[in-house]
CSV table of C-alpha atoms in Angstrom, one decimal:
chain,number,residue,atom,x,y,z
A,1,UNK,CA,142.4,74.7,120.1
A,2,UNK,CA,141.7,76.9,122.7
A,3,UNK,CA,143.1,78.9,120.7
A,4,UNK,CA,140.8,78.3,117.9
A,5,UNK,CA,137.6,78.9,120.1
A,6,UNK,CA,139.2,82.1,121.0
A,7,UNK,CA,140.0,83.5,117.5
A,8,UNK,CA,136.4,82.6,116.9
A,9,UNK,CA,134.7,84.5,119.2
A,10,UNK,CA,136.9,87.3,118.1
A,11,UNK,CA,135.8,87.3,115.0
A,12,UNK,CA,132.3,85.9,115.1
A,13,UNK,CA,131.8,88.4,117.6
A,14,UNK,CA,132.9,91.5,115.8
A,15,UNK,CA,131.0,90.3,112.6
A,16,UNK,CA,127.2,89.6,114.8
A,17,UNK,CA,127.9,92.8,117.2
A,18,UNK,CA,129.8,95.4,115.4
A,19,UNK,CA,129.9,98.8,116.2
A,20,UNK,CA,126.1,99.0,116.7
A,21,UNK,CA,124.7,96.0,119.2
A,22,UNK,CA,121.1,95.1,117.6
A,23,UNK,CA,118.1,95.9,120.1
A,24,UNK,CA,116.4,93.0,121.6
A,25,UNK,CA,112.4,93.0,121.5
A,26,UNK,CA,112.0,89.9,122.9
A,27,UNK,CA,109.8,90.2,126.0
A,28,UNK,CA,112.0,89.7,128.9
A,29,UNK,CA,115.1,89.2,127.3
A,30,UNK,CA,118.9,89.9,128.3
A,31,UNK,CA,120.4,92.1,126.1
A,32,UNK,CA,123.8,92.2,128.3
A,33,UNK,CA,126.8,89.8,127.4
A,34,UNK,CA,126.7,86.9,129.4
A,35,UNK,CA,128.9,86.3,132.6
A,36,UNK,CA,131.1,83.8,133.0
A,37,UNK,CA,128.8,81.7,135.0
A,38,UNK,CA,125.3,81.8,133.7
A,39,UNK,CA,125.1,79.6,131.1
A,40,UNK,CA,125.2,77.1,132.9
A,41,UNK,CA,122.5,78.9,135.9
A,42,UNK,CA,120.9,78.7,132.0
A,43,UNK,CA,121.3,75.4,131.4
A,44,UNK,CA,119.1,72.5,132.1
A,45,UNK,CA,118.8,68.5,131.2
A,46,UNK,CA,115.7,69.9,128.9
A,47,UNK,CA,117.9,71.6,127.2
A,48,UNK,CA,121.1,69.8,126.5
A,49,UNK,CA,118.7,67.0,125.2
A,50,UNK,CA,117.2,69.6,122.8
A,51,UNK,CA,120.4,70.6,121.6
A,52,UNK,CA,121.5,66.4,120.8
A,53,UNK,CA,118.2,66.0,119.1
A,54,UNK,CA,118.8,68.6,117.0
A,55,UNK,CA,121.9,67.0,116.1
A,56,UNK,CA,120.9,63.4,116.2
A,57,UNK,CA,117.8,64.8,113.3
A,58,UNK,CA,119.9,67.2,111.4
A,59,UNK,CA,123.5,64.8,110.8
A,60,UNK,CA,121.4,61.3,110.4
A,61,UNK,CA,119.0,62.7,108.1
A,62,UNK,CA,121.4,64.0,105.6
A,63,UNK,CA,124.9,63.6,105.7
A,64,UNK,CA,123.9,60.5,103.4
A,65,UNK,CA,123.6,63.7,101.6
A,66,UNK,CA,126.5,65.0,101.8
A,67,UNK,CA,129.1,62.1,101.4
A,68,UNK,CA,127.4,60.9,97.8
A,69,UNK,CA,127.9,65.4,96.8
A,70,UNK,CA,131.3,64.9,97.8
A,71,UNK,CA,131.9,61.5,96.1
A,72,UNK,CA,130.3,63.5,93.3
A,73,UNK,CA,133.3,65.3,92.5
A,74,UNK,CA,135.5,62.6,93.5
A,75,UNK,CA,136.3,62.8,97.0
A,76,UNK,CA,138.7,60.7,98.9
A,77,UNK,CA,138.4,59.0,102.1
A,78,UNK,CA,140.4,62.2,103.4
A,79,UNK,CA,138.8,64.6,101.9
A,80,UNK,CA,135.7,63.5,103.2
A,81,UNK,CA,136.5,63.4,106.7
A,82,UNK,CA,137.9,66.5,106.2
A,83,UNK,CA,134.2,68.0,104.5
A,84,UNK,CA,132.8,67.0,108.0
A,85,UNK,CA,135.6,68.6,109.9
A,86,UNK,CA,135.0,71.8,108.0
A,87,UNK,CA,131.0,71.4,108.6
A,88,UNK,CA,131.5,70.7,112.2
A,89,UNK,CA,133.6,73.2,112.7
A,90,UNK,CA,131.2,76.1,111.1
A,91,UNK,CA,127.6,75.1,112.2
A,92,UNK,CA,129.2,74.5,115.8
A,93,UNK,CA,131.0,77.7,115.9
A,94,UNK,CA,128.1,79.4,114.0
A,95,UNK,CA,125.5,78.5,116.3
A,96,UNK,CA,127.6,78.2,119.9
A,97,UNK,CA,129.2,81.4,119.6
A,98,UNK,CA,126.4,83.7,118.5
A,99,UNK,CA,124.2,82.0,121.1
A,100,UNK,CA,126.1,82.8,123.5
A,101,UNK,CA,127.0,86.6,122.6
A,102,UNK,CA,123.3,87.9,122.3
A,103,UNK,CA,121.4,85.3,125.0
A,104,UNK,CA,119.0,83.9,121.7
A,105,UNK,CA,118.9,80.9,119.9
A,106,UNK,CA,121.2,81.1,116.7
A,107,UNK,CA,120.8,77.5,114.9
A,108,UNK,CA,123.1,77.4,111.6
A,109,UNK,CA,123.1,74.2,110.0
A,110,UNK,CA,124.8,72.6,106.3
A,111,UNK,CA,122.2,72.8,102.9
A,112,UNK,CA,120.3,70.0,102.3
A,113,UNK,CA,119.3,70.9,99.2
A,114,UNK,CA,122.3,72.7,98.9
A,115,UNK,CA,124.5,69.0,99.0
A,116,UNK,CA,121.8,67.3,97.2
A,117,UNK,CA,122.1,70.1,94.1
A,118,UNK,CA,125.9,69.6,94.2
A,119,UNK,CA,125.7,65.5,94.3
A,120,UNK,CA,123.4,66.2,91.2
A,121,UNK,CA,125.0,68.6,89.2
A,122,UNK,CA,128.9,67.3,89.7
A,123,UNK,CA,128.2,63.4,88.5
A,124,UNK,CA,126.7,65.7,85.8
A,125,UNK,CA,129.0,68.1,84.6
A,126,UNK,CA,132.2,65.7,86.3
A,127,UNK,CA,133.5,69.0,88.2
A,128,UNK,CA,136.3,68.5,89.8
A,129,UNK,CA,137.0,69.3,93.3
A,130,UNK,CA,139.0,72.1,92.8
A,131,UNK,CA,136.9,73.6,90.6
A,132,UNK,CA,133.7,72.2,93.5
A,133,UNK,CA,136.1,74.6,96.2
A,134,UNK,CA,135.8,77.1,93.7
A,135,UNK,CA,132.0,76.9,93.1
A,136,UNK,CA,131.7,76.8,96.9
A,137,UNK,CA,133.7,80.1,97.5
A,138,UNK,CA,132.0,82.0,95.1
A,139,UNK,CA,128.2,81.1,96.3
A,140,UNK,CA,129.7,82.0,100.3
A,141,UNK,CA,130.3,85.5,98.6
A,142,UNK,CA,127.0,85.9,97.4
A,143,UNK,CA,126.1,85.0,100.6
A,144,UNK,CA,128.2,87.3,102.3
A,145,UNK,CA,127.5,89.7,99.9
A,146,UNK,CA,123.1,89.3,100.7
A,147,UNK,CA,124.4,90.0,104.2
A,148,UNK,CA,126.5,93.0,104.2
A,149,UNK,CA,123.9,94.7,101.7
A,150,UNK,CA,120.7,93.6,103.9
A,151,UNK,CA,118.8,93.5,100.9
A,152,UNK,CA,117.5,89.6,102.1
A,153,UNK,CA,116.8,90.5,106.1
A,154,UNK,CA,114.0,94.2,104.0
A,155,UNK,CA,112.8,91.2,101.8
A,156,UNK,CA,112.1,89.5,105.0
A,157,UNK,CA,110.6,92.4,106.4
A,158,UNK,CA,107.9,92.7,104.0
A,159,UNK,CA,106.5,89.3,104.2
A,160,UNK,CA,103.4,89.2,106.9
A,161,UNK,CA,104.3,87.7,110.5
A,162,UNK,CA,101.3,85.5,109.1
A,163,UNK,CA,103.1,84.7,106.2
A,164,UNK,CA,105.8,83.6,108.1
A,165,UNK,CA,103.9,81.4,110.3
A,166,UNK,CA,101.9,79.9,107.2
A,167,UNK,CA,105.5,78.3,105.9
A,168,UNK,CA,106.8,77.4,109.6
A,169,UNK,CA,103.9,75.1,109.6
A,170,UNK,CA,104.0,74.0,106.0
A,171,UNK,CA,107.3,72.7,107.6
A,172,UNK,CA,107.1,70.5,110.3
A,173,UNK,CA,103.9,69.5,109.8
A,174,UNK,CA,105.2,66.9,107.1
A,175,UNK,CA,108.1,66.0,108.9
A,176,UNK,CA,106.2,65.5,112.5
A,177,UNK,CA,103.9,63.5,110.5
A,178,UNK,CA,107.2,60.9,109.9
A,179,UNK,CA,106.8,59.5,113.3
A,180,UNK,CA,104.1,58.4,112.4
A,181,UNK,CA,105.1,56.4,109.4
A,182,UNK,CA,107.9,55.4,110.9
A,183,UNK,CA,104.8,52.7,112.6
A,184,UNK,CA,104.9,51.2,109.4
A,185,UNK,CA,108.3,49.2,110.0
A,186,UNK,CA,109.1,49.6,113.8
A,187,UNK,CA,105.5,49.5,115.0
A,188,UNK,CA,106.8,48.6,118.8
A,189,UNK,CA,109.4,51.0,118.8
A,190,UNK,CA,107.0,53.7,117.8
A,191,UNK,CA,103.8,53.0,120.4
A,192,UNK,CA,106.4,52.0,123.6
A,193,UNK,CA,108.1,56.0,122.5
A,194,UNK,CA,104.5,57.5,122.2
A,195,UNK,CA,103.4,56.5,124.7
A,196,UNK,CA,106.0,57.5,127.7
A,197,UNK,CA,105.8,60.4,126.0
A,198,UNK,CA,102.6,60.5,126.4
A,199,UNK,CA,103.1,60.0,130.2
A,200,UNK,CA,106.1,62.3,130.6
A,201,UNK,CA,104.1,65.1,129.2
A,202,UNK,CA,101.5,64.1,132.1
A,203,UNK,CA,104.3,63.8,135.0
A,204,UNK,CA,106.5,65.5,133.8
A,205,UNK,CA,106.4,67.3,131.1
A,206,UNK,CA,109.8,70.0,130.9
A,207,UNK,CA,111.5,66.4,130.9
A,208,UNK,CA,108.8,64.8,128.0
A,209,UNK,CA,111.6,64.2,125.2
A,210,UNK,CA,114.2,62.5,127.5
A,211,UNK,CA,112.7,60.3,128.9
A,212,UNK,CA,111.3,59.1,125.3
A,213,UNK,CA,114.7,59.1,124.3
A,214,UNK,CA,116.5,57.1,126.9
A,215,UNK,CA,113.4,54.6,127.2
A,216,UNK,CA,113.6,53.8,122.8
A,217,UNK,CA,117.3,53.9,123.3
A,218,UNK,CA,117.1,51.3,126.0
A,219,UNK,CA,114.6,49.7,123.8
A,220,UNK,CA,116.7,49.6,120.8
A,221,UNK,CA,120.3,48.3,123.0
A,222,UNK,CA,117.8,45.5,124.3
A,223,UNK,CA,116.4,44.1,120.6
A,224,UNK,CA,120.4,44.5,119.6
A,225,UNK,CA,119.2,47.4,116.6
A,226,UNK,CA,122.0,50.2,117.6
A,227,UNK,CA,125.1,50.0,115.2
A,228,UNK,CA,127.8,49.8,117.0
A,229,UNK,CA,130.1,48.3,114.2
A,230,UNK,CA,129.4,51.9,112.7
A,231,UNK,CA,132.1,53.6,115.6
A,232,UNK,CA,135.8,54.1,114.5
A,233,UNK,CA,137.5,55.6,116.8
A,234,UNK,CA,140.0,58.1,115.0
A,235,UNK,CA,140.6,61.8,114.6
A,236,UNK,CA,139.5,64.1,111.7
A,237,UNK,CA,142.1,65.5,110.0
A,238,UNK,CA,141.2,69.2,107.6
A,239,UNK,CA,143.1,68.8,104.1
A,240,UNK,CA,142.8,71.9,101.8
A,241,UNK,CA,141.9,71.9,98.7
A,242,UNK,CA,142.9,74.4,96.0
A,243,UNK,CA,140.2,76.2,93.9
A,244,UNK,CA,139.9,76.6,90.6
A,245,UNK,CA,137.9,78.9,88.8
A,246,UNK,CA,135.8,78.5,85.6
A,247,UNK,CA,132.4,80.0,84.5
A,248,UNK,CA,130.9,76.6,83.9
A,249,UNK,CA,131.7,75.4,87.7
A,250,UNK,CA,130.3,78.8,88.0
A,251,UNK,CA,126.9,78.4,86.4
A,252,UNK,CA,125.9,75.3,87.1
A,253,UNK,CA,127.3,74.9,90.6
A,254,UNK,CA,127.2,78.2,92.4
A,255,UNK,CA,124.3,80.2,91.3
A,256,UNK,CA,122.0,77.4,91.9
A,257,UNK,CA,124.0,76.7,95.3
A,258,UNK,CA,123.1,79.8,96.6
A,259,UNK,CA,119.8,80.2,94.9
A,260,UNK,CA,118.6,77.3,96.9
A,261,UNK,CA,120.6,77.9,100.4
A,262,UNK,CA,118.7,81.0,100.5
A,263,UNK,CA,115.5,80.2,99.3
A,264,UNK,CA,115.1,76.9,100.4
A,265,UNK,CA,116.8,77.2,104.2
A,266,UNK,CA,117.8,81.0,104.7
A,267,UNK,CA,114.0,81.5,104.3
A,268,UNK,CA,112.2,79.2,106.3
A,269,UNK,CA,114.9,79.5,108.9
A,270,UNK,CA,114.1,83.4,109.8
A,271,UNK,CA,110.5,82.2,109.6
A,272,UNK,CA,111.3,79.5,112.3
A,273,UNK,CA,113.0,82.5,114.3
A,274,UNK,CA,110.3,85.1,113.5
A,275,UNK,CA,107.6,82.6,114.4
A,276,UNK,CA,109.5,81.9,117.3
A,277,UNK,CA,109.5,85.5,118.6
A,278,UNK,CA,112.9,86.0,118.4
A,279,UNK,CA,114.8,89.3,116.9
A,280,UNK,CA,117.7,88.3,115.6
A,281,UNK,CA,120.4,90.9,113.7
A,282,UNK,CA,119.1,88.3,110.7
A,283,UNK,CA,121.5,90.6,108.1
A,284,UNK,CA,125.0,90.2,110.2
A,285,UNK,CA,124.4,86.4,111.0
A,286,UNK,CA,123.6,85.7,107.1
A,287,UNK,CA,127.0,87.5,106.9
A,288,UNK,CA,128.8,85.1,109.2
A,289,UNK,CA,127.8,82.7,107.4
A,290,UNK,CA,129.3,83.6,104.1
A,291,UNK,CA,132.7,84.1,105.7
A,292,UNK,CA,132.6,81.1,107.8
A,293,UNK,CA,131.6,79.0,104.3
A,294,UNK,CA,134.2,81.3,102.7
A,295,UNK,CA,137.3,80.7,105.0
A,296,UNK,CA,136.4,76.9,105.2
A,297,UNK,CA,135.0,76.4,102.0
A,298,UNK,CA,139.1,74.3,100.9
A,299,UNK,CA,138.2,72.7,103.8
A,300,UNK,CA,135.4,70.7,102.5
A,301,UNK,CA,132.3,73.6,103.6
A,302,UNK,CA,129.7,73.5,100.8
A,303,UNK,CA,127.5,76.3,102.1
A,304,UNK,CA,126.0,77.3,106.4
A,305,UNK,CA,122.7,78.7,106.7
A,306,UNK,CA,120.0,79.1,109.2
A,307,UNK,CA,118.8,76.0,109.7
A,308,UNK,CA,114.3,75.2,110.1
A,309,UNK,CA,113.7,71.6,111.6
A,310,UNK,CA,116.1,71.2,114.0
A,311,UNK,CA,115.7,75.6,115.0
A,312,UNK,CA,112.4,74.4,115.9
A,313,UNK,CA,113.5,72.2,118.0
A,314,UNK,CA,115.9,74.5,120.5
A,315,UNK,CA,113.1,77.7,120.0
A,316,UNK,CA,110.2,75.7,120.9
A,317,UNK,CA,108.5,75.3,124.5
A,318,UNK,CA,109.8,71.7,124.4
A,319,UNK,CA,113.7,72.5,124.5
A,320,UNK,CA,112.4,75.1,128.1
A,321,UNK,CA,109.7,76.9,128.8
A,322,UNK,CA,111.4,80.1,129.9
A,323,UNK,CA,112.0,81.3,126.4
A,324,UNK,CA,115.4,83.5,127.8
A,325,UNK,CA,116.9,79.9,128.5
A,326,UNK,CA,116.6,77.7,125.5
A,327,UNK,CA,119.9,79.4,123.7
A,328,UNK,CA,121.6,76.8,126.1
A,329,UNK,CA,120.1,74.3,123.7
A,330,UNK,CA,121.2,76.1,120.8
A,331,UNK,CA,124.9,76.4,122.6
A,332,UNK,CA,124.2,72.6,123.4
A,333,UNK,CA,123.5,71.6,119.6
A,334,UNK,CA,127.0,74.3,118.2
A,335,UNK,CA,129.2,72.1,120.9
A,336,UNK,CA,128.1,68.5,120.1
A,337,UNK,CA,128.6,69.7,116.3
A,338,UNK,CA,132.4,71.0,116.9
A,339,UNK,CA,132.6,68.0,118.4
A,340,UNK,CA,131.7,66.1,115.3
A,341,UNK,CA,134.5,67.9,113.4
A,342,UNK,CA,137.0,67.7,116.2
A,343,UNK,CA,136.4,63.9,116.6
A,344,UNK,CA,134.6,63.4,113.2
A,345,UNK,CA,134.5,59.3,112.5
A,346,UNK,CA,133.5,58.3,116.1
A,347,UNK,CA,130.8,61.0,116.2
A,348,UNK,CA,129.7,60.3,113.5
A,349,UNK,CA,129.6,56.6,113.9
A,350,UNK,CA,127.6,57.3,117.2
A,351,UNK,CA,124.8,59.0,115.2
A,352,UNK,CA,124.2,56.9,112.2
A,353,UNK,CA,124.3,53.9,115.0
A,354,UNK,CA,120.5,54.6,116.2
A,355,UNK,CA,118.4,53.2,113.9
A,356,UNK,CA,116.3,54.9,111.5
A,357,UNK,CA,113.1,55.0,112.7
A,358,UNK,CA,114.1,55.6,116.6
A,359,UNK,CA,115.6,59.1,114.4
A,360,UNK,CA,112.2,59.9,112.5
A,361,UNK,CA,109.9,59.3,115.7
A,362,UNK,CA,112.1,61.3,118.2
A,363,UNK,CA,112.2,64.0,115.9
A,364,UNK,CA,108.1,64.4,115.4
A,365,UNK,CA,107.1,64.1,119.0
A,366,UNK,CA,109.9,66.6,119.9
A,367,UNK,CA,108.1,69.2,117.7
A,368,UNK,CA,104.6,68.3,117.8
A,369,UNK,CA,104.8,71.3,121.0
A,370,UNK,CA,105.9,73.9,118.5
A,371,UNK,CA,103.5,72.4,115.5
A,372,UNK,CA,100.6,72.3,118.5
A,373,UNK,CA,101.6,76.6,118.7
A,374,UNK,CA,101.1,77.1,114.9
A,375,UNK,CA,97.9,74.7,114.8
A,376,UNK,CA,96.4,76.8,117.8
A,377,UNK,CA,94.7,79.5,116.6
A,378,UNK,CA,95.1,82.2,114.2
A,379,UNK,CA,98.3,84.3,113.8
A,380,UNK,CA,97.0,88.2,113.8
A,381,UNK,CA,98.6,90.8,111.8
A,382,UNK,CA,100.7,93.9,113.5
A,383,UNK,CA,97.8,96.1,111.9
A,384,UNK,CA,94.9,93.6,113.3
A,385,UNK,CA,93.5,95.0,110.2
A,386,UNK,CA,93.3,90.7,109.0
A,387,UNK,CA,93.7,87.1,109.5
A,388,UNK,CA,95.1,84.3,108.2
A,389,UNK,CA,96.2,80.7,108.8
A,390,UNK,CA,98.0,78.6,105.7
A,391,UNK,CA,96.1,75.4,104.4
A,392,UNK,CA,98.5,73.1,105.7
A,393,UNK,CA,97.2,74.4,109.8
A,394,UNK,CA,93.9,74.0,108.9
A,395,UNK,CA,93.4,70.8,106.6
A,396,UNK,CA,96.8,69.9,106.3
A,397,UNK,CA,96.9,70.1,101.9
A,398,UNK,CA,101.1,71.4,102.3
A,399,UNK,CA,101.6,68.5,104.3
A,400,UNK,CA,101.9,66.1,101.8
A,401,UNK,CA,104.8,65.6,99.3
A,402,UNK,CA,103.2,68.3,98.0
A,403,UNK,CA,104.8,70.5,94.6
A,404,UNK,CA,103.0,73.1,91.9
A,405,UNK,CA,105.6,74.0,88.9
A,406,UNK,CA,108.3,71.9,90.9
A,407,UNK,CA,107.9,73.8,94.2
A,408,UNK,CA,108.6,72.4,97.3
A,409,UNK,CA,106.3,72.0,100.7
A,410,UNK,CA,107.6,74.9,101.7
A,411,UNK,CA,107.6,77.2,98.6
A,412,UNK,CA,104.3,75.6,98.2
A,413,UNK,CA,102.9,77.3,101.6
A,414,UNK,CA,104.8,80.5,100.6
A,415,UNK,CA,102.9,80.7,97.6
A,416,UNK,CA,100.2,79.8,99.0
A,417,UNK,CA,100.6,82.3,102.1
A,418,UNK,CA,101.8,85.5,100.2
A,419,UNK,CA,98.9,85.4,97.3
A,420,UNK,CA,96.1,84.8,100.3
A,421,UNK,CA,97.6,87.6,101.9
A,422,UNK,CA,97.8,90.4,99.4
A,423,UNK,CA,94.4,89.2,97.9
A,424,UNK,CA,92.7,90.3,101.4
A,425,UNK,CA,91.3,87.4,101.7
A,426,UNK,CA,90.1,86.6,105.8
A,427,UNK,CA,89.8,82.8,105.7
A,428,UNK,CA,92.2,81.0,103.8
A,429,UNK,CA,89.5,78.1,103.6
A,430,UNK,CA,88.1,80.0,100.8
A,431,UNK,CA,91.0,79.8,98.6
A,432,UNK,CA,90.8,77.0,98.1
A,433,UNK,CA,94.5,75.9,97.8
A,434,UNK,CA,94.2,72.7,97.2
A,435,UNK,CA,97.2,69.6,96.4
A,436,UNK,CA,96.7,66.6,94.0
């Protein structure tokens, strides 16, 4: 294990840093390499809990889709465990190591929309596991090419900051409101968490999420709602599957997987990074996720990419008041993902033991600070020539399950904001981009 971490550290360091170290324009950011003990000095309870909550939300909200995708290709229980091993190590090392090197939060996750596409296409097309692995590798090559050429970052650089903020609001607001929707099935739990959170914000703001999570766990445990039977003591072992390449799999699996990963994951992921004020080497990190996917694909890693929702949890003020110390939240998140990869069924059982309502509620409360910052005022462009606020920020029209010609809420808000920006409007409320 130590040898694996050292090899991964050197490889990721070469990809992220390269010949020229990227500049860090974040005010107060410390671009030098981290001292051996500096991480432990910067680590705090709030950042550690932010990392745990990020894993809890990201894992429990979509792990079932990943299982469905694996089963769509006829995966055996051993292969499903191998998928979790590969995805856990990939997400963990690609989050942990760059965050330590850059001393800025780098959050990498699996592609949930990609898993949904695979689950659907796998059942419809009757593809074998070997063909699926070949498609994963082809998609990884395309992602790597997008990073190496830098075209994706160039496209993102052309998107005004206010559009990134609007996209972030569209992503987070809908997710944050689900905390209150959970009250429909678990009203006492949600009310308790809300009251504890409000009191904690008043008395100990930095630890509000920590205290709320602890109170919620005690409550559900006392009610006997923790599903401890899901915990199984066994280690995860990798299972290699030889790739098989076919035109049908490339068209039906690889290309759709690449498109949804870039559009539905990396695009909002970069928006979160930009809106949070961090200057990360986007192209190098995209290259890193592509290479990591390529290496781990034969073991089940179908797509690694920037996270959006969970990234906001670790990059926002709820993680820590000092943004220069929030990278420790991403490191903690990465470490837990590595543990998921190594201990597979044990960690999976622990995370899925929490009631769904608890997970949804703590996610919404953890995002309130970030959502509040986005709603606090209008976002000014660099040139100061116009201001923009997405309707998702001002009226909430993008918060529900909106769709525009089949687009999801993220693309809806992005299109809405883009049209407004290039039309030169000063107030988006005049556009009237209303949902059904």
